[in-house]
Amino acid sequence: MIDVRLLRSDLDAVRASLARRGDADLDSLVDTMISLDAKLREITAERDAVRAKVNELSKQVGMLRRDGDAAGAEALQAESRALGETENTLAADHDTMSAKLREVLLVVPNLPHPDSPDGTSDADNPVISGPFLPAGGIDGFAEHQRVPHWEIGTDLGILDSERATKIAASMFTMQRGAGATLARALCQYALDANADAFEEVRPPTLVSTATLTSTGQLPKFADDAYAIERDDLWCIPTAEVPLTSMYAGEVLAQADLPARFMAYSPCYRREAGSAGRDTRGMLRAHEFDKVEILALATPDQAAELLTEMVGRVERLISSLGLHHRVIEICTGDMGQSHHRSFDVEVYAPGCEQWLEVSSVSWFSDYQARRADIRYRPLDADGKPVKGTALVHTLNGSALAVPRVWAAILETNRQPDGTIAVPKVLHPYMRGITVIGG
RNA sequence: GGAACGGUGGCAGAGCGGACAAAUGCAGCCGCCUUGAAAGCGGCCGGCCCACAAGGCCCGGGGGUUCGAAUCCCUCCCGUUCCGCCA
């Protein structure tokens, strides 16, 4: 969530910044926050004053008892008891008000970075790298590449959507044989490619409500997540969720930042809002595998890390021989928690579309405030500064399997209908260099 | 799932109804001493709200008893050990 104090110190800037997202409802939410915050502070001051009086009286009671003045003590106790009731009322009001304010704060999106491009939809996202396409552009692909992966996969016996649906439900997928090996190889490769700088983690894939709230999925997007109600747990939609919360409630040393983590995990998404979209093949599934990279950083380190992480993802995709481009997400298309965001897209010649295969984002302190992840800042001489500060979080998919898998099938389809496995994956394929044939 | 014992500041660890934000040790910061460092000595040293004041809040979370709770009661969560069950 955003810092309420910004509403008091720099209201106009907050309004202007949120306005760039193009959501007309936000302005009235800001008004609500301001009035709740004002009331909350008023009640807090009142409650504190009453508490101070009760504390003072209680001290005196203790002293009078020690001195043997029972009657005097009784009198003060009665006075304090009466004040206690006032305090209870004020405390209850305070808690109600505070809960209301938090409710609003949890649904207000992050402020976009000044350099994030303005825009109202994905049509306004500028291409900042590429597109890297064959000669002739998207018309430059050969005829044998223009077959959608669901046909290729089914024909080669490496994709069995029909049985996946029978076992689970629609929009679940299943890879078989060399297809399953290819999926696992992609994960393995993505982990190895980032192992130079990121600690590998194997996190829980079921998490608590508090954890799913910290990263921004709850309360607003509860319908998009699978819930295990009996045990009050949720299936993670991405490893970002457990990785971000690893240090929730903790205070890190500045020397430990940036802290970098990567994780392979299955990801679960109900896709509640996407019924009927991309229902074929591997473009959209309820369960898929992904390797995530994530960093906790100081505010000063964040911008550079973002660039580094986008670069890593782009190089990884490029090394697989896929035709790609990098776009920056405009203010009107950014996710709720995002401060600045980039997508890497791959062109799939068979289904004839650009596929988002990675999204790398900087969340400023938005998630860290929800999760309460802080560090002890040092000054320029390396001496501790008083107090603590929130870290900045960044994360991105190093590699999301299904769409990359699909793009490889389509891009690497040979005239004879077989699939050439990208060279960088050979070490992970048990000797398979060509699928089919 | 059952039983026992625990959960206190960056860490370790006292306190178990009244001046406790909390002893002590370690770590950290400042200074003295020293050519420098270590040792030693002196001082400082948790976080949060709020305007850096006053004041308030925080001893796993929540609730209760009381004039007053780190301390008593209830409840939940977590940890350790033992039992049960098991990949």
XYZ file of C-alpha atoms (C1' of nucleotides) in Angstrom:
524
model
C 0.000 0.000 0.000
C 0.973 3.592 -0.363
C 2.168 5.725 2.555
C -0.762 7.571 4.170
C 1.616 10.291 5.235
C 2.003 11.245 1.575
C -1.636 12.287 1.610
C -0.847 14.791 4.320
C 2.459 16.070 2.985
C 1.989 15.935 -0.759
C -1.652 15.427 -1.599
C -1.560 17.054 -5.024
C 1.302 14.855 -6.132
C -0.550 11.727 -5.021
C -3.686 12.759 -6.890
C -1.695 13.610 -10.018
C 0.219 10.363 -9.869
C -2.862 8.182 -9.402
C -4.680 10.096 -12.139
C -2.109 8.747 -14.610
C -3.607 5.294 -14.132
C -6.808 6.557 -15.706
C -9.163 5.061 -13.104
C -11.888 7.600 -12.367
C -12.774 6.031 -9.003
C -9.396 6.690 -7.459
C -9.961 10.349 -6.720
C -12.905 9.640 -4.463
C -10.940 6.888 -2.739
C -8.301 9.492 -1.965
C -10.973 11.711 -0.428
C -12.151 8.801 1.695
C -8.632 8.097 2.898
C -8.047 11.709 3.831
C -11.181 11.953 5.905
C -10.623 8.575 7.587
C -7.038 9.482 8.369
C -8.053 12.817 9.889
C -10.686 11.168 12.071
C -8.325 8.420 13.059
C -5.687 10.850 14.242
C -8.246 12.856 16.166
C -9.496 9.767 17.998
C -5.961 8.553 18.619
C -5.015 11.797 20.306
C -8.138 11.691 22.469
C -7.588 8.076 23.426
C -3.942 8.679 24.253
C -4.838 11.574 26.542
C -7.316 9.427 28.473
C -4.827 6.584 28.701
C -2.176 8.941 30.016
C -4.586 10.044 32.747
C -5.415 6.438 33.684
C -1.712 5.567 33.836
C -1.062 8.580 36.032
C -3.906 7.724 38.428
C -2.810 4.109 38.620
C 0.662 5.151 39.635
C -0.776 7.283 42.404
C -2.943 4.388 43.603
C 0.169 2.292 43.922
C 1.946 4.964 45.930
C -1.036 5.609 48.226
C -1.375 1.878 48.962
C 2.283 1.680 49.777
C 1.834 4.572 52.186
C -1.201 2.894 53.731
C -3.799 5.427 52.576
C -6.535 2.969 51.609
C -9.321 5.541 51.468
C -7.383 7.843 49.127
C -6.550 4.882 46.924
C -10.197 3.827 46.756
C -11.223 7.286 45.592
C -8.660 7.366 42.817
C -9.557 3.841 41.747
C -13.167 4.896 41.283
C -12.095 7.860 39.184
C -9.809 5.708 37.093
C -12.494 3.064 36.596
C -14.838 5.691 35.163
C -12.134 6.951 32.815
C -11.479 3.377 31.786
C -14.937 3.169 30.271
C -14.331 6.290 28.217
C -11.043 4.807 27.107
C -12.721 1.568 26.014
C -15.167 3.460 23.847
C -12.422 5.542 22.270
C -10.242 2.478 21.735
C -13.091 0.688 19.975
C -13.705 3.709 17.745
C -10.015 3.855 16.978
C -9.902 0.199 15.964
C -12.960 0.552 13.738
C -11.589 3.629 12.046
C -8.183 2.082 11.626
C -9.670 -1.060 10.034
C -11.716 1.075 7.637
C -8.685 3.042 6.566
C -6.691 -0.128 6.002
C -9.514 -1.565 3.906
C -9.296 1.397 1.556
C -5.499 1.482 1.564
C -5.376 -2.172 0.524
C -7.253 -1.523 -2.710
C -5.554 1.732 -3.696
C -2.908 0.967 -6.336
C 0.736 1.962 -6.232
C 1.943 5.306 -7.597
C 3.531 4.937 -11.052
C 7.177 5.857 -11.525
C 7.659 9.290 -13.139
C 9.323 7.625 -16.137
C 6.552 5.092 -16.709
C 4.919 6.038 -20.010
C 1.424 7.470 -19.937
C -1.310 5.520 -21.634
C -4.731 4.020 -21.224
C -4.358 0.430 -22.451
C -1.899 -2.171 -23.693
C -2.073 -0.484 -27.093
C -0.012 2.345 -25.589
C 2.867 0.198 -24.336
C 6.015 1.317 -26.179
C 8.465 -1.231 -27.565
C 11.821 -0.502 -25.980
C 13.875 -3.373 -27.399
C 13.347 -5.179 -30.702
C 11.253 -6.473 -32.246
C 13.721 -9.179 -33.216
C 12.068 -10.931 -36.144
C 13.219 -12.800 -39.235
C 13.808 -10.864 -42.439
C 10.383 -9.830 -43.630
C 9.042 -9.353 -40.098
C 6.108 -11.425 -38.939
C 5.480 -12.351 -42.560
C 9.001 -13.691 -42.779
C 8.282 -17.047 -41.119
C 8.289 -20.149 -43.283
C 5.164 -22.136 -44.048
C 6.221 -25.087 -41.844
C 6.403 -22.693 -38.869
C 2.827 -21.562 -39.270
C 1.224 -24.420 -37.392
C -0.235 -23.791 -33.953
C 1.518 -25.650 -31.144
C -1.638 -27.485 -30.056
C -1.678 -29.205 -33.414
C 2.056 -29.850 -33.428
C 2.028 -31.100 -29.836
C -0.919 -33.394 -30.321
C 0.450 -34.817 -33.568
C 3.814 -35.561 -31.974
C 2.189 -37.064 -28.868
C 3.889 -34.618 -26.524
C 0.784 -32.623 -25.576
C -2.284 -34.419 -24.220
C -4.850 -31.769 -23.338
C -7.755 -34.159 -23.677
C -6.581 -36.428 -20.884
C -5.497 -33.459 -18.734
C -9.058 -32.214 -18.944
C -10.403 -35.656 -18.065
C -8.159 -35.901 -15.002
C -8.705 -32.346 -13.766
C -10.816 -29.793 -15.648
C -10.696 -27.677 -18.753
C -7.692 -25.373 -19.075
C -5.341 -27.868 -17.475
C -2.561 -29.196 -19.672
C -0.330 -32.219 -19.748
C 2.969 -32.729 -21.515
C 4.254 -36.185 -22.283
C 7.505 -37.782 -23.292
C 9.945 -35.327 -24.859
C 7.364 -32.573 -24.268
C 7.497 -33.122 -20.516
C 11.279 -33.304 -20.672
C 11.377 -30.049 -22.608
C 9.217 -28.323 -19.992
C 11.482 -29.452 -17.181
C 14.599 -28.577 -19.189
C 13.352 -25.005 -19.515
C 13.053 -24.660 -15.729
C 16.419 -26.206 -15.141
C 18.023 -23.933 -17.703
C 16.410 -20.781 -16.299
C 17.608 -21.626 -12.790
C 21.146 -22.348 -13.949
C 21.247 -19.142 -15.980
C 20.567 -17.023 -12.897
C 22.429 -19.044 -10.290
C 25.392 -16.659 -10.544
C 23.502 -13.993 -8.576
C 20.321 -15.491 -7.130
C 19.903 -17.921 -4.249
C 17.732 -20.859 -5.219
C 14.730 -21.364 -2.953
C 12.075 -24.060 -2.959
C 9.231 -22.267 -1.133
C 5.845 -23.553 0.034
C 3.269 -23.279 -2.740
C 0.349 -23.006 -0.300
C 0.379 -19.822 1.735
C -1.623 -18.028 4.415
C -4.116 -15.245 3.822
C -1.688 -12.725 5.304
C 1.001 -13.766 2.836
C -1.292 -13.457 -0.165
C -2.369 -10.029 1.064
C 1.199 -8.759 1.352
C 1.943 -9.095 -2.345
C -1.358 -7.487 -3.366
C -3.487 -10.435 -4.592
C -5.863 -10.056 -1.656
C -8.310 -8.618 -0.884
C -9.121 -7.332 -4.358
C -8.308 -10.356 -6.509
C -9.528 -13.212 -4.330
C -11.508 -14.697 -7.236
C -8.333 -15.250 -9.226
C -6.757 -17.536 -6.626
C -7.506 -21.116 -5.628
C -8.485 -21.284 -1.959
C -8.187 -24.264 0.329
C -10.815 -23.088 2.722
C -10.702 -25.922 5.230
C -7.128 -25.068 6.119
C -7.277 -21.349 5.376
C -4.546 -21.622 2.753
C -4.220 -20.376 -0.808
C -2.434 -21.821 -3.840
C 0.234 -19.420 -5.011
C -0.307 -17.766 -8.410
C 3.462 -17.177 -8.615
C 6.577 -17.796 -6.508
C 6.710 -14.018 -6.071
C 4.210 -14.523 -3.252
C 6.227 -16.746 -0.907
C 9.587 -15.219 -1.896
C 8.472 -11.669 -1.115
C 7.154 -12.686 2.279
C 10.231 -14.660 3.306
C 11.412 -11.679 5.319
C 7.991 -10.310 6.290
C 8.076 -8.622 9.671
C 11.873 -8.666 9.745
C 14.537 -5.975 9.732
C 17.488 -6.605 7.407
C 20.968 -5.101 7.532
C 21.736 -2.774 4.644
C 24.800 -4.880 3.938
C 22.475 -7.792 3.106
C 20.838 -5.803 0.299
C 20.163 -6.402 -2.437
C 19.012 -9.861 -1.418
C 18.306 -11.956 -4.504
C 16.255 -15.122 -4.713
C 15.013 -17.386 -7.453
C 12.558 -20.217 -7.315
C 10.992 -22.780 -9.535
C 7.361 -23.383 -8.618
C 4.070 -24.478 -10.016
C 1.639 -21.550 -10.297
C -2.118 -21.758 -9.886
C -4.564 -19.303 -11.419
C -8.323 -19.527 -11.677
C -8.345 -17.136 -14.648
C -11.776 -16.039 -13.436
C -11.913 -13.051 -15.739
C -10.605 -14.770 -18.855
C -13.316 -17.324 -19.635
C -13.179 -18.173 -23.318
C -9.841 -16.440 -23.965
C -6.865 -18.443 -25.177
C -8.592 -21.704 -24.406
C -6.561 -23.726 -26.844
C -3.190 -25.198 -26.200
C -0.796 -23.821 -23.644
C -1.477 -20.106 -23.828
C -3.507 -19.926 -20.652
C -3.732 -22.693 -18.072
C -4.863 -23.062 -14.485
C -1.569 -24.633 -13.500
C 1.831 -23.989 -14.978
C 5.507 -24.002 -14.114
C 7.597 -20.912 -13.771
C 11.016 -19.799 -12.576
C 10.822 -16.502 -10.749
C 13.622 -14.095 -9.841
C 13.166 -11.583 -7.041
C 15.140 -8.970 -5.150
C 14.798 -6.992 -1.948
C 16.754 -3.764 -2.298
C 17.330 -0.288 -0.943
C 15.472 2.449 -2.843
C 18.809 3.540 -4.339
C 19.578 0.109 -5.726
C 16.166 -0.545 -7.243
C 16.331 1.233 -10.606
C 19.569 -0.413 -11.595
C 18.343 -3.824 -10.476
C 15.240 -3.439 -12.579
C 17.372 -2.824 -15.656
C 19.579 -5.758 -14.778
C 16.649 -8.115 -14.306
C 14.975 -7.095 -17.566
C 18.328 -7.677 -19.279
C 18.676 -11.135 -17.777
C 15.226 -12.172 -18.933
C 15.732 -10.803 -22.404
C 19.082 -12.579 -22.791
C 17.560 -15.847 -21.595
C 14.726 -15.691 -24.123
C 17.121 -14.621 -26.830
C 19.462 -17.525 -26.065
C 16.595 -19.912 -26.801
C 16.473 -18.512 -30.325
C 13.000 -17.045 -29.938
C 11.806 -13.931 -31.746
C 11.043 -11.387 -29.101
C 10.598 -7.780 -28.064
C 10.557 -5.894 -24.781
C 7.769 -3.448 -24.058
C 7.318 -1.058 -21.201
C 3.935 -1.084 -19.484
C 2.110 2.234 -19.576
C 0.345 3.719 -16.565
C -3.099 2.626 -17.725
C -2.070 -1.018 -18.139
C 0.048 -1.483 -15.003
C -0.865 -3.952 -12.264
C -2.122 -2.674 -8.922
C 1.164 -3.105 -7.066
C 3.477 -2.004 -9.860
C 5.622 1.126 -9.806
C 7.357 0.430 -13.087
C 7.014 -2.608 -15.278
C 8.394 -4.293 -18.419
C 7.153 -7.299 -20.376
C 9.141 -9.599 -22.586
C 7.035 -10.941 -25.437
C 7.752 -13.751 -27.847
C 6.263 -14.029 -31.306
C 4.560 -17.355 -31.931
C 4.275 -17.829 -35.713
C 1.811 -20.725 -35.416
C -0.838 -18.945 -33.408
C 0.236 -15.668 -34.964
C 0.498 -13.560 -31.858
C 2.879 -11.931 -29.461
C 2.892 -13.892 -26.202
C 3.784 -12.335 -22.873
C 6.378 -14.687 -21.461
C 7.738 -12.528 -18.671
C 6.860 -9.475 -16.664
C 9.543 -7.730 -14.643
C 8.398 -5.130 -12.146
C 9.518 -2.717 -9.481
C 7.039 -2.345 -6.634
C 8.769 0.489 -4.740
C 7.824 0.053 -1.059
C 4.210 -0.930 -1.833
C 4.588 -4.622 -1.026
C 7.192 -4.037 1.666
C 4.763 -1.829 3.583
C 2.096 -4.522 3.441
C 4.542 -7.241 4.414
C 6.534 -5.010 6.834
C 9.978 -5.727 5.384
C 12.502 -3.171 6.591
C 16.237 -2.560 6.750
C 18.610 -0.444 8.827
C 19.862 2.334 6.565
C 23.477 3.493 6.658
C 24.653 6.997 5.807
C 27.267 7.821 3.155
C 30.091 6.948 5.587
C 28.546 3.587 6.377
C 27.387 4.683 9.837
C 23.931 3.613 11.043
C 21.142 6.152 10.645
C 18.456 6.284 13.310
C 15.380 4.222 12.594
C 14.451 1.735 9.909
C 13.200 2.063 6.347
C 11.098 -0.089 4.047
C 12.905 -2.080 1.380
C 11.927 -1.956 -2.270
C 10.848 -5.184 -3.942
C 11.387 -6.240 -7.546
C 10.537 -9.431 -9.313
C 10.052 -11.016 -12.655
C 9.496 -14.302 -14.354
C 12.831 -15.601 -15.517
C 10.908 -18.087 -17.575
C 7.250 -19.101 -17.672
C 7.136 -22.553 -19.224
C 3.930 -22.960 -21.246
C 4.190 -20.056 -23.663
C 7.913 -20.520 -24.178
C 7.285 -24.213 -24.758
C 4.602 -23.302 -27.290
C 6.783 -20.751 -29.061
C 9.653 -23.227 -29.331
C 7.398 -25.799 -30.979
C 6.152 -23.296 -33.535
C 9.410 -21.466 -34.173
C 11.618 -24.544 -34.322
C 9.328 -26.735 -36.423
C 11.300 -28.130 -39.324
C 9.972 -28.722 -42.841
C 9.680 -32.438 -41.968
C 7.443 -31.659 -38.987
C 10.018 -32.411 -36.291
C 11.108 -29.925 -33.628
C 14.716 -28.879 -33.233
C 15.499 -28.516 -29.544
C 17.315 -25.214 -28.838
C 20.988 -25.888 -28.389
C 21.196 -24.390 -24.884
C 18.696 -27.001 -23.703
C 20.585 -30.013 -25.012
C 22.362 -30.674 -21.712
C 18.976 -31.091 -20.030
C 17.276 -33.285 -22.654
C 18.810 -36.727 -22.062
C 20.270 -36.683 -25.537
C 17.110 -35.633 -27.341
C 18.011 -32.943 -29.861
C 15.066 -33.430 -32.207
C 11.503 -34.153 -31.128
C 9.502 -36.423 -33.436
C 10.622 -38.144 -36.569
C -3.848 -35.820 16.034
C -2.307 -36.403 21.690
C 1.041 -34.865 25.850
C 4.791 -31.804 28.226
C 7.584 -27.482 28.136
C 8.477 -22.908 25.827
C 7.715 -17.950 22.714
C 10.862 -11.166 26.152
C 15.084 -6.053 22.431
C 20.065 -7.546 16.468
C 21.442 -12.297 19.382
C 21.613 -14.850 24.204
C 18.883 -14.397 28.580
C 16.621 -12.342 33.599
C 11.976 -10.535 35.213
C 6.414 -13.668 36.706
C 0.696 -7.947 39.444
C 2.778 -1.667 41.024
C 8.142 3.742 39.210
C 9.652 -2.232 33.675
C 10.801 -0.347 27.541
C 12.373 -4.093 30.783
C 18.594 -6.564 34.549
C 22.959 -8.806 32.571
C 26.192 -10.580 28.628
C 27.423 -10.369 23.375
C 27.112 -7.398 18.982
C 26.832 -2.106 17.373
C 27.917 3.444 17.850
C 30.848 7.701 20.182
C 35.029 9.052 23.119
C 39.619 8.104 26.156
C 44.096 5.283 25.997
C 47.555 3.620 21.685
C 52.249 4.969 16.230
C 47.871 1.800 14.712
C 44.819 -2.199 16.361
C 43.258 -5.364 20.304
C 42.438 -5.301 25.432
C 40.851 -1.898 29.154
C 37.954 2.419 30.765
C 33.643 6.063 30.222
C 29.164 7.143 27.606
C 25.291 5.829 24.097
C 22.484 1.899 22.250
C 14.866 -1.618 20.407
C 10.618 -0.459 17.347
C 6.038 2.179 16.053
C 2.242 6.485 16.000
C 2.833 11.676 16.305
C 5.581 17.639 14.659
C 12.432 15.566 15.947
C 7.869 18.062 21.819
C 4.318 16.192 25.269
C 1.809 11.857 25.262
C 0.606 6.993 23.686
C 1.437 1.872 21.868
C 4.487 -2.677 21.443
C 7.438 -8.413 25.975
C 4.147 -14.436 19.670
C -1.522 -12.797 17.862
C -6.387 -11.835 19.863
C -9.668 -11.463 24.067
C -10.481 -11.105 29.476
C -9.599 -9.949 34.965
C -7.632 -5.334 37.562
C -7.178 1.316 39.655
C -2.756 -0.948 37.299
C -0.590 -6.856 33.234
C 5.731 -8.844 30.249
C 3.783 -10.927 34.915
C -2.957 -13.837 36.305
C -7.065 -16.268 33.105
C -9.106 -17.842 28.150
C -8.116 -18.699 23.098
C -5.397 -19.063 18.645
C -0.640 -19.410 16.242
C 4.405 -20.928 16.245
C 8.750 -23.751 18.297
C 11.204 -27.934 20.963
C 10.780 -32.895 22.941
C 7.995 -37.447 23.461
C 3.891 -40.465 21.467
C 0.780 -41.582 17.180
C 0.699 -41.585 11.801
C 3.325 -41.550 7.623
C 6.340 -39.989 1.667
